[in-house]
Backbone as CSV, one residue per row, in Angstrom:
resi,resn,N_x,N_y,N_z,CA_x,CA_y,CA_z,C_x,C_y,C_z
1,MET,-8.833,23.693,6.087,-8.009,22.341,6.277,-7.093,22.298,5.143
2,THR,-6.034,21.968,5.600,-4.695,21.787,4.843,-4.315,20.399,4.368
3,TYR,-3.441,20.213,3.244,-2.687,18.856,3.192,-1.747,18.634,4.228
4,ASP,-1.125,19.695,4.756,0.040,19.666,5.776,-0.687,19.198,7.029
5,SER,-1.959,19.590,7.175,-2.508,19.260,8.698,-2.941,18.074,8.494
6,ILE,-3.407,17.271,7.450,-3.527,15.743,7.139,-2.265,15.117,7.751
7,ARG,-1.297,15.421,6.817,0.006,14.999,7.117,0.439,14.732,8.697
8,GLN,0.242,15.921,9.034,0.852,15.897,10.733,-0.209,14.673,11.439
9,ALA,-1.533,14.764,11.236,-2.355,13.905,11.903,-1.965,12.445,11.830
10,LEU,-1.567,12.151,10.406,-1.090,10.887,10.278,0.210,10.342,10.643
11,GLU,1.223,11.206,10.949,2.684,10.897,11.229,2.777,10.223,12.439
12,PRO,2.032,10.459,13.653,2.403,9.759,14.943,1.882,8.273,14.761
13,HIS,1.114,7.948,13.865,0.943,6.498,13.461,1.787,5.888,12.446
14,GLY,2.479,6.367,12.169,3.374,5.811,10.837,2.928,5.884,9.349
15,LEU,1.811,6.719,9.391,1.063,6.709,8.085,1.394,7.808,7.402
16,ILE,1.234,8.030,5.965,1.625,9.319,5.375,0.611,9.528,4.283
17,ALA,0.389,10.813,4.115,-0.563,11.556,2.920,0.264,11.342,1.754
18,ARG,-0.509,10.201,0.714,0.144,10.247,-0.416,-0.567,11.021,-1.477
19,GLY,-0.884,12.122,-1.582,-1.184,13.062,-2.819,-2.624,12.896,-2.654
20,GLY,-3.429,13.525,-3.652,-4.862,13.445,-4.006,-5.434,14.064,-5.314
21,PHE,-6.763,13.963,-5.468,-7.133,14.325,-6.879,-8.586,14.676,-6.560
22,THR,-9.382,15.201,-7.776,-10.690,15.664,-7.534,-11.286,14.470,-8.238
23,PRO,-12.098,14.162,-7.280,-13.023,12.886,-8.110,-13.957,13.402,-9.071
24,ASP,-14.512,12.198,-9.937,-15.477,12.518,-10.766,-16.673,11.467,-10.568
25,ALA,-17.635,11.792,-11.359,-18.852,10.604,-11.145,-18.567,9.285,-11.443
26,GLY,-17.518,8.986,-12.013,-17.101,7.467,-12.193,-16.429,6.938,-10.889
27,ASP,-16.073,7.715,-9.977,-15.462,7.298,-8.863,-16.517,6.702,-7.705
28,GLY,-17.805,6.933,-7.972,-18.785,6.368,-6.965,-18.667,6.921,-5.599
29,LEU,-18.203,8.288,-5.604,-18.086,8.913,-4.179,-19.275,9.559,-3.907
30,GLY,-20.152,9.952,-4.808,-20.932,10.870,-4.429,-21.001,12.169,-5.143
31,SER,-22.012,13.182,-5.349,-21.709,14.289,-6.114,-21.103,15.222,-5.139
32,ASP,-21.195,15.126,-3.935,-20.649,16.165,-2.852,-19.136,15.980,-2.546
33,ALA,-18.569,15.062,-3.058,-17.125,14.615,-3.159,-16.148,15.672,-3.762
34,ALA,-15.391,16.683,-3.122,-14.669,17.435,-3.962,-13.270,17.229,-3.768
35,CYS,-12.756,16.407,-3.215,-11.403,16.101,-2.864,-11.089,14.483,-2.370
36,VAL,-10.280,14.136,-3.092,-9.842,12.659,-2.304,-8.628,12.869,-1.886
37,VAL,-7.926,12.494,-0.621,-6.653,12.534,-0.161,-6.250,11.144,0.290
38,MET,-5.279,10.558,-0.541,-4.866,9.011,-0.427,-4.032,9.103,1.054
39,VAL,-4.249,8.015,1.687,-3.411,7.448,2.834,-2.738,6.175,2.783
40,GLY,-1.377,6.127,3.135,-0.896,4.820,3.116,0.317,4.822,4.029
41,ASN,1.338,3.789,3.565,2.557,3.585,4.495,3.615,3.444,3.350
42,ALA,4.870,3.613,4.011,6.115,3.078,3.303,6.993,2.681,4.399
43,GLY,7.801,1.719,4.061,8.670,1.003,5.117,8.000,0.480,6.033
44,PRO,9.103,0.574,7.378,8.231,0.013,8.594,7.881,0.790,9.560
45,ALA,7.785,2.217,9.299,7.111,3.011,10.226,5.905,2.742,10.757
46,MET,4.756,2.255,10.114,3.247,1.906,10.350,3.351,0.732,11.161
47,TRP,4.299,-0.189,10.694,4.523,-1.657,11.425,4.863,-1.393,12.859
48,ARG,5.758,-0.385,13.207,5.982,-0.140,14.831,4.755,0.142,15.454
49,SER,4.114,1.267,14.977,2.837,1.677,15.447,1.655,0.547,15.740
50,PHE,1.373,-0.247,14.631,0.530,-1.121,14.658,0.806,-2.180,15.638
51,ALA,2.153,-2.873,15.643,2.504,-3.783,16.406,2.376,-3.317,18.008
52,ALA,2.534,-2.047,18.176,2.593,-1.801,19.747,1.080,-1.441,20.007
53,ALA,0.198,-1.626,19.299,-1.326,-1.247,19.799,-1.959,-3.007,19.935
54,PRO,-3.135,-2.958,20.700,-3.545,-4.048,21.090,-4.336,-4.732,19.881
55,GLN,-4.360,-6.061,19.467,-4.515,-6.395,18.353,-5.729,-7.508,18.442
56,THR,-6.791,-7.378,17.845,-7.874,-8.281,17.775,-8.522,-8.522,16.634
57,GLY,-9.208,-9.693,16.815,-9.982,-10.161,15.663,-9.217,-10.978,14.301
58,THR,-9.872,-11.300,13.359,-9.198,-12.171,12.616,-8.281,-11.134,11.408
59,GLU,-8.589,-9.906,11.397,-8.028,-8.869,10.619,-7.463,-7.638,11.285
60,PRO,-6.252,-7.889,12.126,-6.300,-6.895,13.208,-5.683,-5.684,12.406
61,MET,-4.943,-5.661,11.277,-4.458,-4.520,10.760,-5.557,-3.763,9.814
62,ASN,-6.472,-4.320,9.310,-7.972,-3.810,8.808,-8.408,-2.920,9.854
63,LEU,-8.722,-3.720,11.113,-9.386,-3.066,12.334,-8.655,-2.070,12.632
64,TRP,-7.400,-2.047,12.859,-6.477,-1.120,13.451,-6.559,0.249,12.333
65,THR,-6.277,-0.070,11.008,-6.573,1.081,10.226,-7.771,1.753,10.183
66,ARG,-9.024,0.812,10.316,-10.059,1.532,10.491,-10.480,2.433,11.707
67,GLN,-9.869,2.198,12.778,-9.896,2.829,13.976,-9.132,4.051,13.903
68,VAL,-7.842,4.149,13.631,-7.025,5.048,13.376,-7.452,6.179,12.355
69,LEU,-7.877,5.924,11.001,-8.311,6.547,10.383,-9.969,7.228,10.433
70,GLY,-10.679,6.325,10.954,-11.943,6.816,11.373,-11.813,8.016,12.626
71,ALA,-10.908,7.893,13.377,-10.843,8.810,14.614,-10.225,10.394,13.732
72,ILE,-9.383,9.999,12.770,-8.953,11.361,12.398,-9.812,12.000,11.384
73,ALA,-10.593,10.917,10.556,-11.809,11.486,9.867,-12.598,12.390,10.551
74,ARG,-13.156,11.944,11.679,-14.046,12.454,12.799,-13.862,13.769,13.063
75,THR,-12.331,13.991,13.244,-11.531,15.356,13.576,-11.562,16.100,12.595
76,PHE,-11.564,15.694,11.165,-11.556,16.541,9.887,-12.947,16.930,9.542
77,GLY,-13.999,16.155,10.052,-15.267,16.105,9.442,-15.507,15.554,7.981
78,CYS,-14.757,14.767,7.779,-14.735,14.161,6.579,-15.218,12.486,6.545
79,ALA,-15.288,12.044,5.292,-15.371,10.439,5.224,-14.141,9.724,5.076
80,VAL,-14.267,8.706,5.335,-13.254,7.606,5.020,-13.517,6.687,4.345
81,VAL,-12.706,6.013,3.245,-12.919,4.809,2.555,-11.869,4.065,2.608
82,PHE,-12.090,2.663,2.531,-11.014,1.846,2.594,-10.861,0.698,1.492
83,PRO,-9.740,0.216,1.119,-9.650,-0.850,-0.321,-10.082,-1.918,0.327
84,PHE,-10.479,-2.432,1.607,-10.600,-3.926,1.959,-12.169,-3.912,2.072
85,ASP,-12.748,-2.817,1.840,-14.313,-2.841,2.186,-14.904,-3.310,0.951
86,GLY,-15.467,-4.389,0.675,-16.189,-4.772,-0.692,-16.811,-5.983,-0.412
87,PRO,-17.103,-6.601,-1.610,-17.441,-5.867,-2.895,-18.854,-5.037,-2.485
88,PRO,-18.822,-4.172,-3.377,-17.861,-3.746,-4.702,-16.627,-3.065,-4.212
89,TRP,-15.413,-3.276,-4.758,-14.131,-2.677,-4.139,-13.888,-1.324,-4.950
90,LEU,-13.552,-0.475,-4.307,-13.165,0.908,-4.741,-11.678,0.840,-5.601
91,PRO,-11.758,1.466,-6.604,-10.473,1.379,-7.422,-9.136,2.081,-6.832
92,PHE,-8.823,1.595,-5.901,-7.685,2.332,-5.035,-6.445,2.574,-6.054
93,GLN,-6.113,1.221,-6.695,-4.719,1.551,-7.736,-5.025,2.451,-8.591
94,ARG,-6.114,2.570,-9.392,-6.584,3.600,-10.021,-6.193,4.990,-9.587
95,TRP,-6.887,5.129,-8.487,-6.757,6.317,-7.687,-5.202,6.910,-7.418
96,ALA,-4.607,5.615,-6.872,-3.005,6.074,-6.415,-2.423,6.589,-7.822
97,MET,-2.661,6.068,-8.836,-1.966,6.606,-10.193,-2.423,7.989,-10.611
98,ARG,-3.647,8.519,-10.189,-3.971,9.779,-10.117,-3.274,10.886,-9.031
99,ALA,-3.093,10.177,-8.115,-2.631,11.114,-6.764,-1.171,11.107,-6.905
100,GLU,-0.227,10.262,-7.251,1.100,10.452,-7.251,1.746,9.525,-8.128
101,ALA,2.993,9.860,-8.298,3.779,9.136,-9.424,3.949,7.649,-9.190
102,VAL,3.136,6.648,-9.295,3.275,5.384,-9.162,2.819,4.955,-10.363
103,SER,3.252,3.549,-10.748,3.036,2.936,-11.974,3.094,1.189,-11.601
104,VAL,2.384,0.448,-12.674,2.485,-0.954,-12.489,3.651,-1.477,-12.722
105,SER,4.362,-2.297,-12.031,5.485,-2.831,-12.034,5.248,-4.299,-12.738
106,PRO,6.428,-4.820,-13.222,6.339,-6.392,-13.883,5.665,-7.155,-12.921
107,VAL,5.766,-6.946,-11.637,5.154,-8.175,-10.811,3.772,-7.652,-10.363
108,GLY,3.222,-6.622,-11.102,1.766,-6.384,-10.723,1.765,-5.216,-9.687
109,ILE,2.743,-5.068,-8.688,2.523,-4.117,-7.642,2.662,-2.741,-8.116
110,LEU,2.078,-1.890,-7.703,2.530,-0.541,-7.846,4.138,-0.021,-7.524
111,ILE,5.006,0.468,-8.188,6.002,0.809,-7.851,6.140,2.243,-7.656
112,HIS,6.707,2.754,-6.579,6.966,4.304,-6.569,8.430,4.474,-6.629
113,PRO,8.888,5.723,-7.359,10.086,6.198,-7.620,11.135,6.045,-6.200
114,GLU,10.402,6.448,-5.101,11.495,6.454,-3.858,11.321,5.289,-3.149
115,TYR,9.880,4.791,-2.948,9.737,3.854,-1.925,9.946,2.158,-2.721
116,GLY,10.031,2.444,-3.937,10.088,1.001,-4.633,8.606,0.192,-4.635
117,LEU,8.894,-0.923,-4.280,7.685,-1.862,-3.802,7.270,-1.702,-2.422
118,TRP,8.141,-1.247,-1.618,7.485,-1.313,0.081,6.726,-0.197,0.463
119,HIS,5.501,-0.182,-0.182,4.516,0.536,0.314,3.114,0.039,0.084
120,ALA,2.087,0.793,0.823,0.759,0.229,0.573,-0.162,1.610,0.522
121,TYR,-1.509,1.285,0.264,-2.298,2.165,0.729,-3.539,1.622,1.401
122,ARG,-3.675,2.445,2.500,-4.654,1.754,3.575,-5.903,2.480,3.640
123,GLY,-6.232,3.702,2.965,-7.472,4.092,2.977,-7.446,5.760,2.342
124,ALA,-8.499,6.461,2.158,-8.539,7.664,1.478,-9.755,8.390,2.119
125,PHE,-9.200,9.663,2.577,-10.175,10.429,3.076,-10.977,11.461,1.892
126,VAL,-12.155,11.561,2.186,-13.088,12.209,1.070,-13.653,13.536,1.629
127,PHE,-13.108,14.636,1.368,-13.570,16.013,1.649,-14.777,16.567,0.647
128,ARG,-15.567,17.356,1.284,-16.837,17.878,0.591,-16.159,19.357,0.101
129,GLU,-15.011,19.735,0.267,-14.456,20.886,-0.028,-13.022,20.950,-0.818
130,PRO,-12.515,21.555,-1.320,-11.114,21.638,-1.862,-9.882,21.478,-0.723
131,ILE,-8.871,20.897,-0.832,-7.994,21.048,0.373,-6.857,21.777,-0.170
132,ALA,-6.700,22.838,0.581,-5.421,23.830,0.463,-4.049,23.048,0.492
133,GLY,-2.975,23.281,-0.410,-1.704,22.770,-0.555,-1.784,21.407,-1.093
134,LEU,-2.562,20.785,-1.592,-2.751,19.573,-2.366,-1.518,19.480,-3.258
135,PRO,-0.496,18.804,-3.158,0.608,18.702,-4.121,0.239,18.102,-5.570
136,PRO,0.504,18.484,-6.502,0.165,17.951,-7.737,0.858,16.885,-8.441
137,ARG,0.457,16.087,-8.859,0.780,14.738,-9.539,2.310,14.840,-10.210
138,GLU,3.247,14.432,-9.684,4.518,14.630,-10.398,4.833,13.448,-11.720
139,GLY,5.082,13.929,-12.785,5.045,13.295,-13.984,6.421,12.128,-14.099
140,THR,6.724,11.797,-13.113,8.113,10.967,-12.840,7.887,9.757,-13.918
141,THR,9.161,9.360,-14.597,9.140,7.980,-15.114,9.083,7.045,-14.315
142,SER,8.537,5.926,-14.804,8.647,4.594,-13.940,10.036,4.024,-13.849
143,PRO,10.365,3.990,-12.952,11.896,3.184,-12.697,11.978,1.823,-13.565
144,CYS,10.669,1.236,-13.673,10.844,-0.135,-14.180,11.405,0.182,-15.809
145,GLU,11.209,1.436,-16.428,11.471,1.568,-17.949,13.023,1.921,-18.129
146,THR,13.830,1.770,-16.981,15.133,1.893,-17.309,15.785,1.030,-16.574
147,CYS,15.237,-0.003,-16.241,15.606,-1.356,-15.453,16.073,-2.274,-16.567
148,GLU,17.184,-2.686,-16.800,17.463,-3.496,-17.932,17.188,-4.971,-17.654
149,GLU,17.874,-5.408,-16.422,17.895,-6.702,-15.986,16.747,-7.194,-15.551
150,ARG,15.852,-6.379,-14.690,14.481,-6.715,-14.381,14.400,-8.047,-13.468
151,PRO,15.381,-8.017,-12.432,15.373,-9.123,-11.607,13.998,-9.696,-10.767
152,CYS,13.156,-8.846,-10.583,11.975,-9.142,-10.163,11.282,-10.304,-10.883
153,LEU,11.438,-10.305,-12.123,10.825,-11.300,-13.140,11.769,-12.770,-13.048
154,SER,12.767,-12.745,-12.728,13.782,-13.882,-12.886,14.060,-14.562,-11.319
155,THR,13.620,-14.154,-10.340,14.135,-14.374,-9.008,13.051,-15.419,-8.407
156,CYS,11.912,-15.442,-8.633,10.877,-16.174,-8.141,11.160,-17.936,-8.174
157,PRO,11.316,-18.305,-7.027,11.840,-19.869,-7.036,10.844,-20.898,-7.753
158,VAL,9.643,-20.217,-7.967,8.568,-21.281,-8.609,7.894,-20.426,-9.964
159,HIS,8.976,-19.499,-10.203,8.488,-18.752,-11.857,7.121,-18.213,-11.818
160,ALA,6.608,-17.638,-10.626,5.192,-17.384,-10.936,4.897,-16.260,-11.549
161,PHE,5.884,-15.580,-12.150,5.769,-14.409,-13.141,6.076,-14.628,-14.581
162,ASP,6.621,-15.795,-15.003,7.235,-16.350,-15.999,6.079,-16.087,-17.304
163,ALA,4.830,-16.224,-17.156,3.920,-16.344,-18.421,3.287,-14.723,-18.398
164,GLY,3.729,-13.903,-17.728,3.328,-12.442,-18.011,2.275,-12.091,-17.026
165,SER,1.949,-13.171,-16.147,0.720,-12.639,-14.999,1.401,-13.578,-13.419
166,TYR,0.319,-13.206,-12.649,0.769,-13.972,-11.421,0.267,-15.187,-11.189
167,ASP,0.922,-16.312,-11.134,0.537,-17.436,-10.775,0.065,-17.831,-9.423
168,VAL,-0.710,-17.391,-8.950,-1.238,-17.429,-7.292,-1.169,-18.720,-6.806
169,PRO,-1.529,-19.801,-7.468,-1.674,-21.204,-6.795,-0.033,-21.708,-6.570
170,ALA,0.622,-21.241,-7.527,2.084,-21.663,-7.507,2.879,-20.976,-6.413
171,CYS,2.558,-19.862,-6.220,3.124,-18.903,-4.927,2.557,-19.626,-3.724
172,ARG,1.384,-20.010,-3.634,0.604,-20.322,-2.418,1.329,-21.673,-1.901
173,LEU,1.257,-22.562,-2.759,1.785,-23.917,-2.544,3.542,-23.744,-2.195
174,HIS,4.133,-22.808,-2.852,5.585,-22.827,-2.428,5.729,-22.252,-1.021
175,LEU,4.760,-21.066,-0.522,4.697,-20.431,0.720,4.398,-21.659,1.947
176,GLN,3.584,-22.680,1.441,3.175,-23.625,2.394,4.184,-24.881,2.564
177,SER,5.420,-24.672,1.687,6.227,-25.716,1.862,7.530,-25.524,2.575
178,SER,8.443,-26.279,2.873,9.557,-26.085,3.634,10.486,-25.126,2.747
179,GLU,10.585,-25.499,1.368,11.377,-24.406,0.473,10.698,-23.205,0.346
180,GLY,9.933,-22.970,0.889,9.361,-21.279,0.721,9.502,-20.732,2.062
181,SER,10.437,-21.362,2.972,10.521,-20.610,4.112,11.167,-19.180,4.174
182,ASP,11.916,-19.004,3.240,12.940,-17.782,3.176,11.474,-16.583,2.594
183,CYS,10.761,-16.959,1.466,9.620,-16.101,1.188,8.767,-15.787,2.304
184,MET,8.444,-16.565,2.874,7.427,-16.848,4.035,7.978,-15.857,5.170
185,ASN,9.149,-15.996,5.740,9.537,-15.408,6.612,10.033,-13.792,6.386
186,SER,10.655,-13.675,5.266,11.376,-12.389,5.248,10.701,-11.459,3.822
187,GLY,9.735,-12.045,3.312,9.049,-11.618,2.093,9.303,-12.077,0.977
188,CYS,8.448,-11.615,-0.090,8.457,-12.093,-1.640,9.915,-12.072,-1.986
189,LEU,10.507,-13.009,-2.501,12.009,-13.002,-3.085,11.905,-11.859,-4.161
190,ALA,10.889,-12.152,-5.331,10.840,-11.390,-6.583,10.731,-9.727,-5.909
191,ARG,9.977,-9.382,-4.962,9.911,-8.185,-4.555,11.252,-7.740,-3.765
192,ARG,11.883,-8.509,-3.111,13.205,-8.157,-2.590,14.189,-7.777,-3.537
193,ALA,13.980,-8.732,-4.770,14.836,-8.469,-5.707,15.133,-6.833,-6.548
194,CYS,13.795,-6.163,-6.493,13.801,-4.936,-6.865,14.922,-4.200,-6.573
195,PRO,15.805,-3.331,-7.240,16.830,-2.430,-6.703,16.253,-1.236,-6.002
196,VAL,15.099,-0.754,-6.434,14.360,0.537,-6.023,14.031,0.239,-4.449
197,GLY,14.417,1.483,-3.858,13.809,1.617,-2.389,14.220,0.670,-1.337
198,ARG,15.177,0.169,-1.542,15.501,-0.813,-0.527,15.773,-0.591,0.834
199,ARG,15.876,0.867,0.908,15.971,0.980,2.448,14.596,1.092,2.925
200,PHE,13.391,1.109,2.127,12.237,0.902,2.823,11.603,-0.445,2.985
201,ARG,12.397,-1.554,2.925,12.062,-2.960,2.736,11.731,-3.072,4.261
202,TYR,10.267,-4.022,4.202,9.750,-4.361,5.286,10.317,-5.150,6.237
203,HIS,10.560,-4.893,7.784,11.252,-6.006,8.507,10.699,-7.279,8.313
204,ASP,11.321,-8.256,8.776,10.805,-9.835,8.757,9.401,-9.895,9.193
205,GLY,9.179,-9.419,10.712,7.850,-9.694,11.375,6.937,-8.890,10.302
206,GLN,7.116,-7.826,9.869,5.963,-7.291,9.080,5.886,-8.098,7.890
207,ALA,6.999,-8.525,7.090,6.760,-9.454,5.928,6.184,-10.683,6.225
208,ARG,6.209,-11.227,7.060,5.730,-12.816,7.531,3.934,-12.445,7.859
209,PHE,3.784,-11.201,8.701,2.474,-11.003,8.799,1.787,-10.683,7.409
210,HIS,2.298,-10.122,6.587,1.543,-9.992,5.347,1.387,-11.203,4.201
211,MET,2.233,-11.960,4.741,2.412,-13.474,3.964,1.390,-14.446,4.687
212,GLU,1.316,-14.237,5.862,0.284,-15.099,6.593,-1.187,-14.601,5.984
213,ALA,-1.229,-13.334,6.177,-2.289,-12.826,5.715,-2.847,-13.176,4.387
214,PHE,-1.766,-13.394,3.267,-2.080,-13.901,1.925,-2.834,-15.054,1.952
215,LEU,-2.145,-16.046,2.763,-2.306,-17.414,2.720,-3.640,-17.839,3.359
216,ALA,-4.054,-16.738,4.349,-5.372,-16.960,4.853,-6.554,-16.278,4.101
217,GLY,-6.119,-15.591,2.896,-7.216,-14.850,2.170,-7.863,-15.521,1.249
């Protein structure tokens, strides 16, 4: 088993291998877990694959993700875990920061030096043996450290990030109002204000899908 073979299996679905790490006892994956490979998406590639597939149930993207990654895991003979299974919830953000050069942005979303805020983690493969070709985690400095203006903190129409935390009720009320149609249809204005990774910005249909899921959650 190689990291490249995992990458190739994910590519037709618009998904990407996003690094990996050697788990320890605190990760709750069992004593036979030797390697974790993170799986996610960046930009609109995954959305195109998902939108072309039949959609059923109240959480169609989670179901699609489970089906796609479950089939690949069976091929590889490994386990697969998901961030939406819980409680208890697996520490996917902590895992992500161990696997690749992401860090927490001022708005709470993990920022990637290339993808910016336009990415997510959909699952993780858990192997009982080391994976050949697993890339080392790069020690890249967070792009937020050199961003002087930080437009993500000043762009929100309802100042949801002014207090140093995320005011979820204010955000939800705004999205449900006529004034919130821009955020609802094209994605969070604060997220769009970030100058990093703009070429990976989600398309409007993808952005609205996630906003509707946020309101329904």
